[in-house]
Amino acid sequence: MARSVLCRGVSAFQLSRRIPLLSAPRCYSQSEAEPLTLREQKHGIRRIILNNPKKRNALSLSMLETLRENILADVDGEDLRVIILSAKGPVFSSGHDLKELTSTQGREYHTKVFQTCSEVMTLIQDLPIPVIAMVNGVATAAGCQLVASCDIAIASEKSTFATPGVNVGLFCSTPAVAIGRAVPRKVAMEMLLTGSPISARDALLHGLISKVVPEERLEEETLAIAQRVCQSSRPVVALGKATFHRQMAQGRDAAYATASKVMVDNLALIDGQEGIQAFLEKRKPVWSHKSEKVHD
């Protein structure tokens, strides 16, 4: 996998949502040292791989910052349609690096760690493109939070999920935000209060993940879903994803009002009308992938 020079700038997506920079825009090369994440993109699919198996792909501050950079890189490009998050080694992610959470680091550093983690998790849901977690192993604490924050999650049969912070004296309060919105409340509380892991089958049963497959089929199944997403119009998918998350936070009547307005807005898009015309004419749609409108 190529280790190209990564350029970190400001995208229109960041500006539109007032996403703060972790530091000043810069460029750097990761060719001299093993990078914490690997990134490649082909046919609209960006793959970001957590690449620190010796440390169980812990979400250290550096890992979080690197992950964020790889997510945001050219995020407004029309050729980017979906992101797949995966990991090297038997552990998807063990969560935060506990060595960064000792008193030696201090309150200011601890605050930065959790703020950055929260920003990455909300970024995944705020992105205009879907994010798929491909899990093949253990996902605990903030690693489980990362899975819960993704739009879709595919896991191998051997994967397990847990929030064991309570067992080391640090309750998984921030992972609970994402997990508590993905699984029933009592299931979330049992995970949080006991720290006991759940199997991939139970994670599927409770809604933490989307699908369980044999390990040998994990990549094939994940890519098939990603490729299916790529066949749709980028602005239509972006509008739909944003609306889904917005209406889920609303009451029923407000949600219907929001969704009804968005359906009308969707019809005004070039690709909205192209899809309908293609259906009526019994042909495949030719997407423009532009956010332009054909009428008000």
mmCIF file with all atom_site columns, C-alpha atoms in Angstrom, residues 56-264:
data_model
loop_
_atom_site.group_PDB
_atom_site.id
_atom_site.type_symbol
_atom_site.label_atom_id
_atom_site.label_alt_id
_atom_site.label_comp_id
_atom_site.label_asym_id
_atom_site.label_entity_id
_atom_site.label_seq_id
_atom_site.pdbx_PDB_ins_code
_atom_site.Cartn_x
_atom_site.Cartn_y
_atom_site.Cartn_z
_atom_site.occupancy
_atom_site.B_iso_or_equiv
_atom_site.pdbx_formal_charge
_atom_site.auth_seq_id
_atom_site.auth_comp_id
_atom_site.auth_asym_id
_atom_site.auth_atom_id
_atom_site.pdbx_PDB_model_num
ATOM 1   C CA . ARG A 1 56  ? -3.827  -3.259  20.000 1.00 0.00 ? 56  ARG A CA 1
ATOM 2   C CA . ASN A 1 57  ? -4.687  -0.320  17.744 1.00 0.00 ? 57  ASN A CA 1
ATOM 3   C CA . ALA A 1 58  ? -5.250  1.853   20.793 1.00 0.00 ? 58  ALA A CA 1
ATOM 4   C CA . LEU A 1 59  ? -6.953  5.169   20.088 1.00 0.00 ? 59  LEU A CA 1
ATOM 5   C CA . SER A 1 60  ? -4.123  7.297   21.403 1.00 0.00 ? 60  SER A CA 1
ATOM 6   C CA . LEU A 1 61  ? -4.265  11.036  20.752 1.00 0.00 ? 61  LEU A CA 1
ATOM 7   C CA . SER A 1 62  ? -1.886  10.554  17.826 1.00 0.00 ? 62  SER A CA 1
ATOM 8   C CA . MET A 1 63  ? -4.018  7.749   16.410 1.00 0.00 ? 63  MET A CA 1
ATOM 9   C CA . LEU A 1 64  ? -7.168  9.873   16.708 1.00 0.00 ? 64  LEU A CA 1
ATOM 10  C CA . GLU A 1 65  ? -5.500  12.836  15.002 1.00 0.00 ? 65  GLU A CA 1
ATOM 11  C CA . THR A 1 66  ? -4.173  10.647  12.193 1.00 0.00 ? 66  THR A CA 1
ATOM 12  C CA . LEU A 1 67  ? -7.548  8.965   11.767 1.00 0.00 ? 67  LEU A CA 1
ATOM 13  C CA . ARG A 1 68  ? -9.201  12.349  11.526 1.00 0.00 ? 68  ARG A CA 1
ATOM 14  C CA . GLU A 1 69  ? -6.719  13.535  8.901  1.00 0.00 ? 69  GLU A CA 1
ATOM 15  C CA . ASN A 1 70  ? -7.334  10.465  6.766  1.00 0.00 ? 70  ASN A CA 1
ATOM 16  C CA . ILE A 1 71  ? -11.105 10.877  7.011  1.00 0.00 ? 71  ILE A CA 1
ATOM 17  C CA . LEU A 1 72  ? -11.036 14.563  6.082  1.00 0.00 ? 72  LEU A CA 1
ATOM 18  C CA . ALA A 1 73  ? -8.490  14.356  3.259  1.00 0.00 ? 73  ALA A CA 1
ATOM 19  C CA . ASP A 1 74  ? -10.273 15.608  0.103  1.00 0.00 ? 74  ASP A CA 1
ATOM 20  C CA . VAL A 1 75  ? -13.594 14.669  1.701  1.00 0.00 ? 75  VAL A CA 1
ATOM 21  C CA . ASP A 1 76  ? -15.468 16.929  -0.744 1.00 0.00 ? 76  ASP A CA 1
ATOM 22  C CA . GLY A 1 77  ? -14.072 15.158  -3.803 1.00 0.00 ? 77  GLY A CA 1
ATOM 23  C CA . GLU A 1 78  ? -16.752 13.758  -6.104 1.00 0.00 ? 78  GLU A CA 1
ATOM 24  C CA . ASP A 1 79  ? -14.798 10.528  -6.519 1.00 0.00 ? 79  ASP A CA 1
ATOM 25  C CA . LEU A 1 80  ? -15.120 9.703   -2.797 1.00 0.00 ? 80  LEU A CA 1
ATOM 26  C CA . ARG A 1 81  ? -18.355 7.819   -2.129 1.00 0.00 ? 81  ARG A CA 1
ATOM 27  C CA . VAL A 1 82  ? -17.772 5.661   0.944  1.00 0.00 ? 82  VAL A CA 1
ATOM 28  C CA . ILE A 1 83  ? -15.163 4.991   3.657  1.00 0.00 ? 83  ILE A CA 1
ATOM 29  C CA . ILE A 1 84  ? -14.289 1.589   5.131  1.00 0.00 ? 84  ILE A CA 1
ATOM 30  C CA . LEU A 1 85  ? -12.587 1.500   8.535  1.00 0.00 ? 85  LEU A CA 1
ATOM 31  C CA . SER A 1 86  ? -10.686 -1.671  9.431  1.00 0.00 ? 86  SER A CA 1
ATOM 32  C CA . ALA A 1 87  ? -7.629  -2.716  11.420 1.00 0.00 ? 87  ALA A CA 1
ATOM 33  C CA . LYS A 1 88  ? -4.529  -4.867  11.240 1.00 0.00 ? 88  LYS A CA 1
ATOM 34  C CA . GLY A 1 89  ? -4.104  -7.628  13.790 1.00 0.00 ? 89  GLY A CA 1
ATOM 35  C CA . PRO A 1 90  ? -6.502  -9.546  16.057 1.00 0.00 ? 90  PRO A CA 1
ATOM 36  C CA . VAL A 1 91  ? -7.781  -6.405  17.800 1.00 0.00 ? 91  VAL A CA 1
ATOM 37  C CA . PHE A 1 92  ? -9.884  -3.869  15.913 1.00 0.00 ? 92  PHE A CA 1
ATOM 38  C CA . SER A 1 93  ? -9.210  -1.354  18.687 1.00 0.00 ? 93  SER A CA 1
ATOM 39  C CA . SER A 1 94  ? -8.752  -1.675  22.441 1.00 0.00 ? 94  SER A CA 1
ATOM 40  C CA . GLY A 1 95  ? -9.892  1.897   23.052 1.00 0.00 ? 95  GLY A CA 1
ATOM 41  C CA . HIS A 1 96  ? -7.907  4.691   24.625 1.00 0.00 ? 96  HIS A CA 1
ATOM 42  C CA . ASP A 1 97  ? -4.224  4.264   25.476 1.00 0.00 ? 97  ASP A CA 1
ATOM 43  C CA . LEU A 1 98  ? -4.327  4.038   29.280 1.00 0.00 ? 98  LEU A CA 1
ATOM 44  C CA . LYS A 1 99  ? -0.738  5.266   29.501 1.00 0.00 ? 99  LYS A CA 1
ATOM 45  C CA . GLU A 1 100 ? -2.044  8.632   28.299 1.00 0.00 ? 100 GLU A CA 1
ATOM 46  C CA . LEU A 1 101 ? -4.630  8.728   31.085 1.00 0.00 ? 101 LEU A CA 1
ATOM 47  C CA . THR A 1 102 ? -2.371  8.709   34.135 1.00 0.00 ? 102 THR A CA 1
ATOM 48  C CA . SER A 1 103 ? -2.055  11.701  36.465 1.00 0.00 ? 103 SER A CA 1
ATOM 49  C CA . THR A 1 104 ? 1.372   12.387  34.986 1.00 0.00 ? 104 THR A CA 1
ATOM 50  C CA . GLN A 1 105 ? -0.271  13.664  31.792 1.00 0.00 ? 105 GLN A CA 1
ATOM 51  C CA . GLY A 1 106 ? -2.529  16.080  33.634 1.00 0.00 ? 106 GLY A CA 1
ATOM 52  C CA . ARG A 1 107 ? -6.106  17.283  33.261 1.00 0.00 ? 107 ARG A CA 1
ATOM 53  C CA . GLU A 1 108 ? -5.465  19.485  30.226 1.00 0.00 ? 108 GLU A CA 1
ATOM 54  C CA . TYR A 1 109 ? -4.051  16.572  28.233 1.00 0.00 ? 109 TYR A CA 1
ATOM 55  C CA . HIS A 1 110 ? -6.868  14.278  29.351 1.00 0.00 ? 110 HIS A CA 1
ATOM 56  C CA . THR A 1 111 ? -9.412  16.870  28.220 1.00 0.00 ? 111 THR A CA 1
ATOM 57  C CA . LYS A 1 112 ? -7.743  17.075  24.809 1.00 0.00 ? 112 LYS A CA 1
ATOM 58  C CA . VAL A 1 113 ? -7.856  13.284  24.411 1.00 0.00 ? 113 VAL A CA 1
ATOM 59  C CA . PHE A 1 114 ? -11.579 13.022  25.086 1.00 0.00 ? 114 PHE A CA 1
ATOM 60  C CA . GLN A 1 115 ? -12.482 16.134  23.115 1.00 0.00 ? 115 GLN A CA 1
ATOM 61  C CA . THR A 1 116 ? -10.573 14.848  20.107 1.00 0.00 ? 116 THR A CA 1
ATOM 62  C CA . CYS A 1 117 ? -12.180 11.430  20.411 1.00 0.00 ? 117 CYS A CA 1
ATOM 63  C CA . SER A 1 118 ? -15.650 12.969  20.573 1.00 0.00 ? 118 SER A CA 1
ATOM 64  C CA . GLU A 1 119 ? -14.868 15.126  17.534 1.00 0.00 ? 119 GLU A CA 1
ATOM 65  C CA . VAL A 1 120 ? -13.795 12.065  15.520 1.00 0.00 ? 120 VAL A CA 1
ATOM 66  C CA . MET A 1 121 ? -16.910 10.115  16.485 1.00 0.00 ? 121 MET A CA 1
ATOM 67  C CA . THR A 1 122 ? -19.287 12.951  15.605 1.00 0.00 ? 122 THR A CA 1
ATOM 68  C CA . LEU A 1 123 ? -17.312 13.655  12.426 1.00 0.00 ? 123 LEU A CA 1
ATOM 69  C CA . ILE A 1 124 ? -18.035 10.130  11.199 1.00 0.00 ? 124 ILE A CA 1
ATOM 70  C CA . GLN A 1 125 ? -21.767 10.729  11.523 1.00 0.00 ? 125 GLN A CA 1
ATOM 71  C CA . ASP A 1 126 ? -21.612 14.264  10.116 1.00 0.00 ? 126 ASP A CA 1
ATOM 72  C CA . LEU A 1 127 ? -19.683 13.284  6.986  1.00 0.00 ? 127 LEU A CA 1
ATOM 73  C CA . PRO A 1 128 ? -21.624 13.560  3.697  1.00 0.00 ? 128 PRO A CA 1
ATOM 74  C CA . ILE A 1 129 ? -20.567 10.002  2.829  1.00 0.00 ? 129 ILE A CA 1
ATOM 75  C CA . PRO A 1 130 ? -21.304 6.688   4.580  1.00 0.00 ? 130 PRO A CA 1
ATOM 76  C CA . VAL A 1 131 ? -18.683 5.112   6.836  1.00 0.00 ? 131 VAL A CA 1
ATOM 77  C CA . ILE A 1 132 ? -18.530 1.318   7.193  1.00 0.00 ? 132 ILE A CA 1
ATOM 78  C CA . ALA A 1 133 ? -16.707 -0.486  10.004 1.00 0.00 ? 133 ALA A CA 1
ATOM 79  C CA . MET A 1 134 ? -15.155 -3.809  8.989  1.00 0.00 ? 134 MET A CA 1
ATOM 80  C CA . VAL A 1 135 ? -14.434 -5.607  12.264 1.00 0.00 ? 135 VAL A CA 1
ATOM 81  C CA . ASN A 1 136 ? -12.360 -8.765  12.539 1.00 0.00 ? 136 ASN A CA 1
ATOM 82  C CA . GLY A 1 137 ? -11.501 -9.171  16.201 1.00 0.00 ? 137 GLY A CA 1
ATOM 83  C CA . VAL A 1 138 ? -11.900 -7.409  19.518 1.00 0.00 ? 138 VAL A CA 1
ATOM 84  C CA . ALA A 1 139 ? -13.459 -3.948  19.811 1.00 0.00 ? 139 ALA A CA 1
ATOM 85  C CA . THR A 1 140 ? -13.477 -2.563  23.337 1.00 0.00 ? 140 THR A CA 1
ATOM 86  C CA . ALA A 1 141 ? -14.244 0.755   25.049 1.00 0.00 ? 141 ALA A CA 1
ATOM 87  C CA . ALA A 1 142 ? -13.577 3.600   22.574 1.00 0.00 ? 142 ALA A CA 1
ATOM 88  C CA . GLY A 1 143 ? -12.945 0.924   19.928 1.00 0.00 ? 143 GLY A CA 1
ATOM 89  C CA . CYS A 1 144 ? -16.506 -0.283  20.451 1.00 0.00 ? 144 CYS A CA 1
ATOM 90  C CA . GLN A 1 145 ? -17.588 3.366   20.380 1.00 0.00 ? 145 GLN A CA 1
ATOM 91  C CA . LEU A 1 146 ? -15.929 3.719   16.982 1.00 0.00 ? 146 LEU A CA 1
ATOM 92  C CA . VAL A 1 147 ? -17.924 0.770   15.639 1.00 0.00 ? 147 VAL A CA 1
ATOM 93  C CA . ALA A 1 148 ? -21.166 2.141   17.076 1.00 0.00 ? 148 ALA A CA 1
ATOM 94  C CA . SER A 1 149 ? -20.497 5.542   15.485 1.00 0.00 ? 149 SER A CA 1
ATOM 95  C CA . CYS A 1 150 ? -20.212 4.141   11.951 1.00 0.00 ? 150 CYS A CA 1
ATOM 96  C CA . ASP A 1 151 ? -23.229 4.072   9.642  1.00 0.00 ? 151 ASP A CA 1
ATOM 97  C CA . ILE A 1 152 ? -22.830 0.363   8.889  1.00 0.00 ? 152 ILE A CA 1
ATOM 98  C CA . ALA A 1 153 ? -20.768 -2.285  10.690 1.00 0.00 ? 153 ALA A CA 1
ATOM 99  C CA . ILE A 1 154 ? -19.873 -5.721  9.330  1.00 0.00 ? 154 ILE A CA 1
ATOM 100 C CA . ALA A 1 155 ? -18.139 -8.155  11.674 1.00 0.00 ? 155 ALA A CA 1
ATOM 101 C CA . SER A 1 156 ? -16.614 -11.600 11.465 1.00 0.00 ? 156 SER A CA 1
ATOM 102 C CA . GLU A 1 157 ? -18.030 -14.388 13.598 1.00 0.00 ? 157 GLU A CA 1
ATOM 103 C CA . LYS A 1 158 ? -15.033 -14.302 15.946 1.00 0.00 ? 158 LYS A CA 1
ATOM 104 C CA . SER A 1 159 ? -15.423 -10.600 16.765 1.00 0.00 ? 159 SER A CA 1
ATOM 105 C CA . THR A 1 160 ? -16.396 -9.474  20.259 1.00 0.00 ? 160 THR A CA 1
ATOM 106 C CA . PHE A 1 161 ? -17.462 -6.151  21.729 1.00 0.00 ? 161 PHE A CA 1
ATOM 107 C CA . ALA A 1 162 ? -17.123 -4.774  25.241 1.00 0.00 ? 162 ALA A CA 1
ATOM 108 C CA . THR A 1 163 ? -16.956 -1.668  27.421 1.00 0.00 ? 163 THR A CA 1
ATOM 109 C CA . PRO A 1 164 ? -14.675 -2.902  30.226 1.00 0.00 ? 164 PRO A CA 1
ATOM 110 C CA . GLY A 1 165 ? -13.658 0.493   31.603 1.00 0.00 ? 165 GLY A CA 1
ATOM 111 C CA . VAL A 1 166 ? -15.528 -0.098  34.856 1.00 0.00 ? 166 VAL A CA 1
ATOM 112 C CA . ASN A 1 167 ? -13.083 -2.926  35.640 1.00 0.00 ? 167 ASN A CA 1
ATOM 113 C CA . VAL A 1 168 ? -10.097 -0.550  35.614 1.00 0.00 ? 168 VAL A CA 1
ATOM 114 C CA . GLY A 1 169 ? -11.852 2.265   37.438 1.00 0.00 ? 169 GLY A CA 1
ATOM 115 C CA . LEU A 1 170 ? -12.762 4.350   34.399 1.00 0.00 ? 170 LEU A CA 1
ATOM 116 C CA . PHE A 1 171 ? -16.444 4.027   33.449 1.00 0.00 ? 171 PHE A CA 1
ATOM 117 C CA . CYS A 1 172 ? -16.975 4.086   29.679 1.00 0.00 ? 172 CYS A CA 1
ATOM 118 C CA . SER A 1 173 ? -19.064 7.258   29.729 1.00 0.00 ? 173 SER A CA 1
ATOM 119 C CA . THR A 1 174 ? -18.105 8.566   26.295 1.00 0.00 ? 174 THR A CA 1
ATOM 120 C CA . PRO A 1 175 ? -18.439 5.166   24.572 1.00 0.00 ? 175 PRO A CA 1
ATOM 121 C CA . ALA A 1 176 ? -21.893 5.004   26.195 1.00 0.00 ? 176 ALA A CA 1
ATOM 122 C CA . VAL A 1 177 ? -23.025 7.956   24.064 1.00 0.00 ? 177 VAL A CA 1
ATOM 123 C CA . ALA A 1 178 ? -22.653 6.018   20.815 1.00 0.00 ? 178 ALA A CA 1
ATOM 124 C CA . ILE A 1 179 ? -23.439 2.572   22.186 1.00 0.00 ? 179 ILE A CA 1
ATOM 125 C CA . GLY A 1 180 ? -26.515 3.781   24.059 1.00 0.00 ? 180 GLY A CA 1
ATOM 126 C CA . ARG A 1 181 ? -27.888 5.135   20.793 1.00 0.00 ? 181 ARG A CA 1
ATOM 127 C CA . ALA A 1 182 ? -27.233 1.874   18.968 1.00 0.00 ? 182 ALA A CA 1
ATOM 128 C CA . VAL A 1 183 ? -28.512 -0.801  21.360 1.00 0.00 ? 183 VAL A CA 1
ATOM 129 C CA . PRO A 1 184 ? -31.421 -1.021  23.831 1.00 0.00 ? 184 PRO A CA 1
ATOM 130 C CA . ARG A 1 185 ? -30.800 0.823   27.101 1.00 0.00 ? 185 ARG A CA 1
ATOM 131 C CA . LYS A 1 186 ? -30.696 -2.254  29.322 1.00 0.00 ? 186 LYS A CA 1
ATOM 132 C CA . VAL A 1 187 ? -28.263 -4.012  27.004 1.00 0.00 ? 187 VAL A CA 1
ATOM 133 C CA . ALA A 1 188 ? -26.029 -0.946  27.051 1.00 0.00 ? 188 ALA A CA 1
ATOM 134 C CA . MET A 1 189 ? -26.183 -0.749  30.845 1.00 0.00 ? 189 MET A CA 1
ATOM 135 C CA . GLU A 1 190 ? -25.267 -4.419  31.247 1.00 0.00 ? 190 GLU A CA 1
ATOM 136 C CA . MET A 1 191 ? -22.254 -3.916  28.970 1.00 0.00 ? 191 MET A CA 1
ATOM 137 C CA . LEU A 1 192 ? -21.227 -0.766  30.850 1.00 0.00 ? 192 LEU A CA 1
ATOM 138 C CA . LEU A 1 193 ? -21.800 -2.051  34.391 1.00 0.00 ? 193 LEU A CA 1
ATOM 139 C CA . THR A 1 194 ? -20.209 -5.473  33.975 1.00 0.00 ? 194 THR A CA 1
ATOM 140 C CA . GLY A 1 195 ? -17.605 -4.906  31.277 1.00 0.00 ? 195 GLY A CA 1
ATOM 141 C CA . SER A 1 196 ? -18.436 -8.375  29.948 1.00 0.00 ? 196 SER A CA 1
ATOM 142 C CA . PRO A 1 197 ? -17.949 -8.887  26.211 1.00 0.00 ? 197 PRO A CA 1
ATOM 143 C CA . ILE A 1 198 ? -20.749 -9.796  23.842 1.00 0.00 ? 198 ILE A CA 1
ATOM 144 C CA . SER A 1 199 ? -20.382 -11.979 20.782 1.00 0.00 ? 199 SER A CA 1
ATOM 145 C CA . ALA A 1 200 ? -20.808 -10.803 17.221 1.00 0.00 ? 200 ALA A CA 1
ATOM 146 C CA . ARG A 1 201 ? -24.144 -12.649 17.100 1.00 0.00 ? 201 ARG A CA 1
ATOM 147 C CA . ASP A 1 202 ? -25.404 -10.832 20.188 1.00 0.00 ? 202 ASP A CA 1
ATOM 148 C CA . ALA A 1 203 ? -24.081 -7.528  18.826 1.00 0.00 ? 203 ALA A CA 1
ATOM 149 C CA . LEU A 1 204 ? -26.125 -8.166  15.687 1.00 0.00 ? 204 LEU A CA 1
ATOM 150 C CA . LEU A 1 205 ? -29.184 -9.154  17.701 1.00 0.00 ? 205 LEU A CA 1
ATOM 151 C CA . HIS A 1 206 ? -29.064 -5.908  19.678 1.00 0.00 ? 206 HIS A CA 1
ATOM 152 C CA . GLY A 1 207 ? -28.295 -3.625  16.728 1.00 0.00 ? 207 GLY A CA 1
ATOM 153 C CA . LEU A 1 208 ? -24.675 -2.716  17.443 1.00 0.00 ? 208 LEU A CA 1
ATOM 154 C CA . ILE A 1 209 ? -23.611 -4.114  14.067 1.00 0.00 ? 209 ILE A CA 1
ATOM 155 C CA . SER A 1 210 ? -25.344 -4.693  10.727 1.00 0.00 ? 210 SER A CA 1
ATOM 156 C CA . LYS A 1 211 ? -24.179 -8.145  9.663  1.00 0.00 ? 211 LYS A CA 1
ATOM 157 C CA . VAL A 1 212 ? -22.101 -11.116 10.829 1.00 0.00 ? 212 VAL A CA 1
ATOM 158 C CA . VAL A 1 213 ? -20.189 -13.175 8.293  1.00 0.00 ? 213 VAL A CA 1
ATOM 159 C CA . PRO A 1 214 ? -17.485 -15.876 8.332  1.00 0.00 ? 214 PRO A CA 1
ATOM 160 C CA . GLU A 1 215 ? -14.001 -14.395 8.570  1.00 0.00 ? 215 GLU A CA 1
ATOM 161 C CA . GLU A 1 216 ? -13.075 -15.551 5.075  1.00 0.00 ? 216 GLU A CA 1
ATOM 162 C CA . ARG A 1 217 ? -16.013 -13.624 3.610  1.00 0.00 ? 217 ARG A CA 1
ATOM 163 C CA . LEU A 1 218 ? -15.653 -10.436 5.659  1.00 0.00 ? 218 LEU A CA 1
ATOM 164 C CA . GLU A 1 219 ? -13.806 -8.363  3.080  1.00 0.00 ? 219 GLU A CA 1
ATOM 165 C CA . GLU A 1 220 ? -15.946 -9.610  0.189  1.00 0.00 ? 220 GLU A CA 1
ATOM 166 C CA . GLU A 1 221 ? -19.202 -8.771  1.989  1.00 0.00 ? 221 GLU A CA 1
ATOM 167 C CA . THR A 1 222 ? -17.965 -5.352  3.141  1.00 0.00 ? 222 THR A CA 1
ATOM 168 C CA . LEU A 1 223 ? -16.749 -4.394  -0.322 1.00 0.00 ? 223 LEU A CA 1
ATOM 169 C CA . ALA A 1 224 ? -20.038 -5.537  -1.855 1.00 0.00 ? 224 ALA A CA 1
ATOM 170 C CA . ILE A 1 225 ? -21.938 -3.111  0.382  1.00 0.00 ? 225 ILE A CA 1
ATOM 171 C CA . ALA A 1 226 ? -19.465 -0.315  -0.349 1.00 0.00 ? 226 ALA A CA 1
ATOM 172 C CA . GLN A 1 227 ? -19.747 -0.928  -4.088 1.00 0.00 ? 227 GLN A CA 1
ATOM 173 C CA . ARG A 1 228 ? -23.532 -0.824  -3.849 1.00 0.00 ? 228 ARG A CA 1
ATOM 174 C CA . VAL A 1 229 ? -23.318 2.585   -2.149 1.00 0.00 ? 229 VAL A CA 1
ATOM 175 C CA . CYS A 1 230 ? -21.056 3.785   -4.956 1.00 0.00 ? 230 CYS A CA 1
ATOM 176 C CA . GLN A 1 231 ? -23.790 3.073   -7.495 1.00 0.00 ? 231 GLN A CA 1
ATOM 177 C CA . SER A 1 232 ? -26.005 5.808   -6.039 1.00 0.00 ? 232 SER A CA 1
ATOM 178 C CA . SER A 1 233 ? -25.860 9.582   -6.423 1.00 0.00 ? 233 SER A CA 1
ATOM 179 C CA . ARG A 1 234 ? -23.415 11.201  -4.011 1.00 0.00 ? 234 ARG A CA 1
ATOM 180 C CA . PRO A 1 235 ? -25.586 14.253  -3.155 1.00 0.00 ? 235 PRO A CA 1
ATOM 181 C CA . VAL A 1 236 ? -28.680 12.080  -2.714 1.00 0.00 ? 236 VAL A CA 1
ATOM 182 C CA . VAL A 1 237 ? -26.821 9.797   -0.308 1.00 0.00 ? 237 VAL A CA 1
ATOM 183 C CA . ALA A 1 238 ? -25.394 12.809  1.538  1.00 0.00 ? 238 ALA A CA 1
ATOM 184 C CA . LEU A 1 239 ? -28.808 14.397  1.902  1.00 0.00 ? 239 LEU A CA 1
ATOM 185 C CA . GLY A 1 240 ? -30.345 11.144  3.059  1.00 0.00 ? 240 GLY A CA 1
ATOM 186 C CA . LYS A 1 241 ? -27.649 10.409  5.639  1.00 0.00 ? 241 LYS A CA 1
ATOM 187 C CA . ALA A 1 242 ? -27.789 13.897  7.136  1.00 0.00 ? 242 ALA A CA 1
ATOM 188 C CA . THR A 1 243 ? -31.572 13.803  7.317  1.00 0.00 ? 243 THR A CA 1
ATOM 189 C CA . PHE A 1 244 ? -31.639 10.389  8.946  1.00 0.00 ? 244 PHE A CA 1
ATOM 190 C CA . HIS A 1 245 ? -29.404 11.506  11.805 1.00 0.00 ? 245 HIS A CA 1
ATOM 191 C CA . ARG A 1 246 ? -31.270 14.791  12.202 1.00 0.00 ? 246 ARG A CA 1
ATOM 192 C CA . GLN A 1 247 ? -34.746 13.290  12.352 1.00 0.00 ? 247 GLN A CA 1
ATOM 193 C CA . MET A 1 248 ? -33.643 10.527  14.736 1.00 0.00 ? 248 MET A CA 1
ATOM 194 C CA . ALA A 1 249 ? -32.949 13.225  17.329 1.00 0.00 ? 249 ALA A CA 1
ATOM 195 C CA . GLN A 1 250 ? -36.444 14.695  16.929 1.00 0.00 ? 250 GLN A CA 1
ATOM 196 C CA . GLY A 1 251 ? -39.925 13.766  18.104 1.00 0.00 ? 251 GLY A CA 1
ATOM 197 C CA . ARG A 1 252 ? -42.236 11.970  15.685 1.00 0.00 ? 252 ARG A CA 1
ATOM 198 C CA . ASP A 1 253 ? -44.114 15.014  14.340 1.00 0.00 ? 253 ASP A CA 1
ATOM 199 C CA . ALA A 1 254 ? -40.993 17.129  13.968 1.00 0.00 ? 254 ALA A CA 1
ATOM 200 C CA . ALA A 1 255 ? -39.229 14.211  12.288 1.00 0.00 ? 255 ALA A CA 1
ATOM 201 C CA . TYR A 1 256 ? -41.994 13.873  9.709  1.00 0.00 ? 256 TYR A CA 1
ATOM 202 C CA . ALA A 1 257 ? -41.910 17.623  9.059  1.00 0.00 ? 257 ALA A CA 1
ATOM 203 C CA . THR A 1 258 ? -38.143 17.504  8.560  1.00 0.00 ? 258 THR A CA 1
ATOM 204 C CA . ALA A 1 259 ? -38.224 14.428  6.335  1.00 0.00 ? 259 ALA A CA 1
ATOM 205 C CA . SER A 1 260 ? -41.137 15.719  4.227  1.00 0.00 ? 260 SER A CA 1
ATOM 206 C CA . LYS A 1 261 ? -39.298 18.946  3.471  1.00 0.00 ? 261 LYS A CA 1
ATOM 207 C CA . VAL A 1 262 ? -36.154 17.032  2.570  1.00 0.00 ? 262 VAL A CA 1
ATOM 208 C CA . MET A 1 263 ? -38.084 14.764  0.201  1.00 0.00 ? 263 MET A CA 1
ATOM 209 C CA . VAL A 1 264 ? -39.202 17.889  -1.657 1.00 0.00 ? 264 VAL A CA 1
#
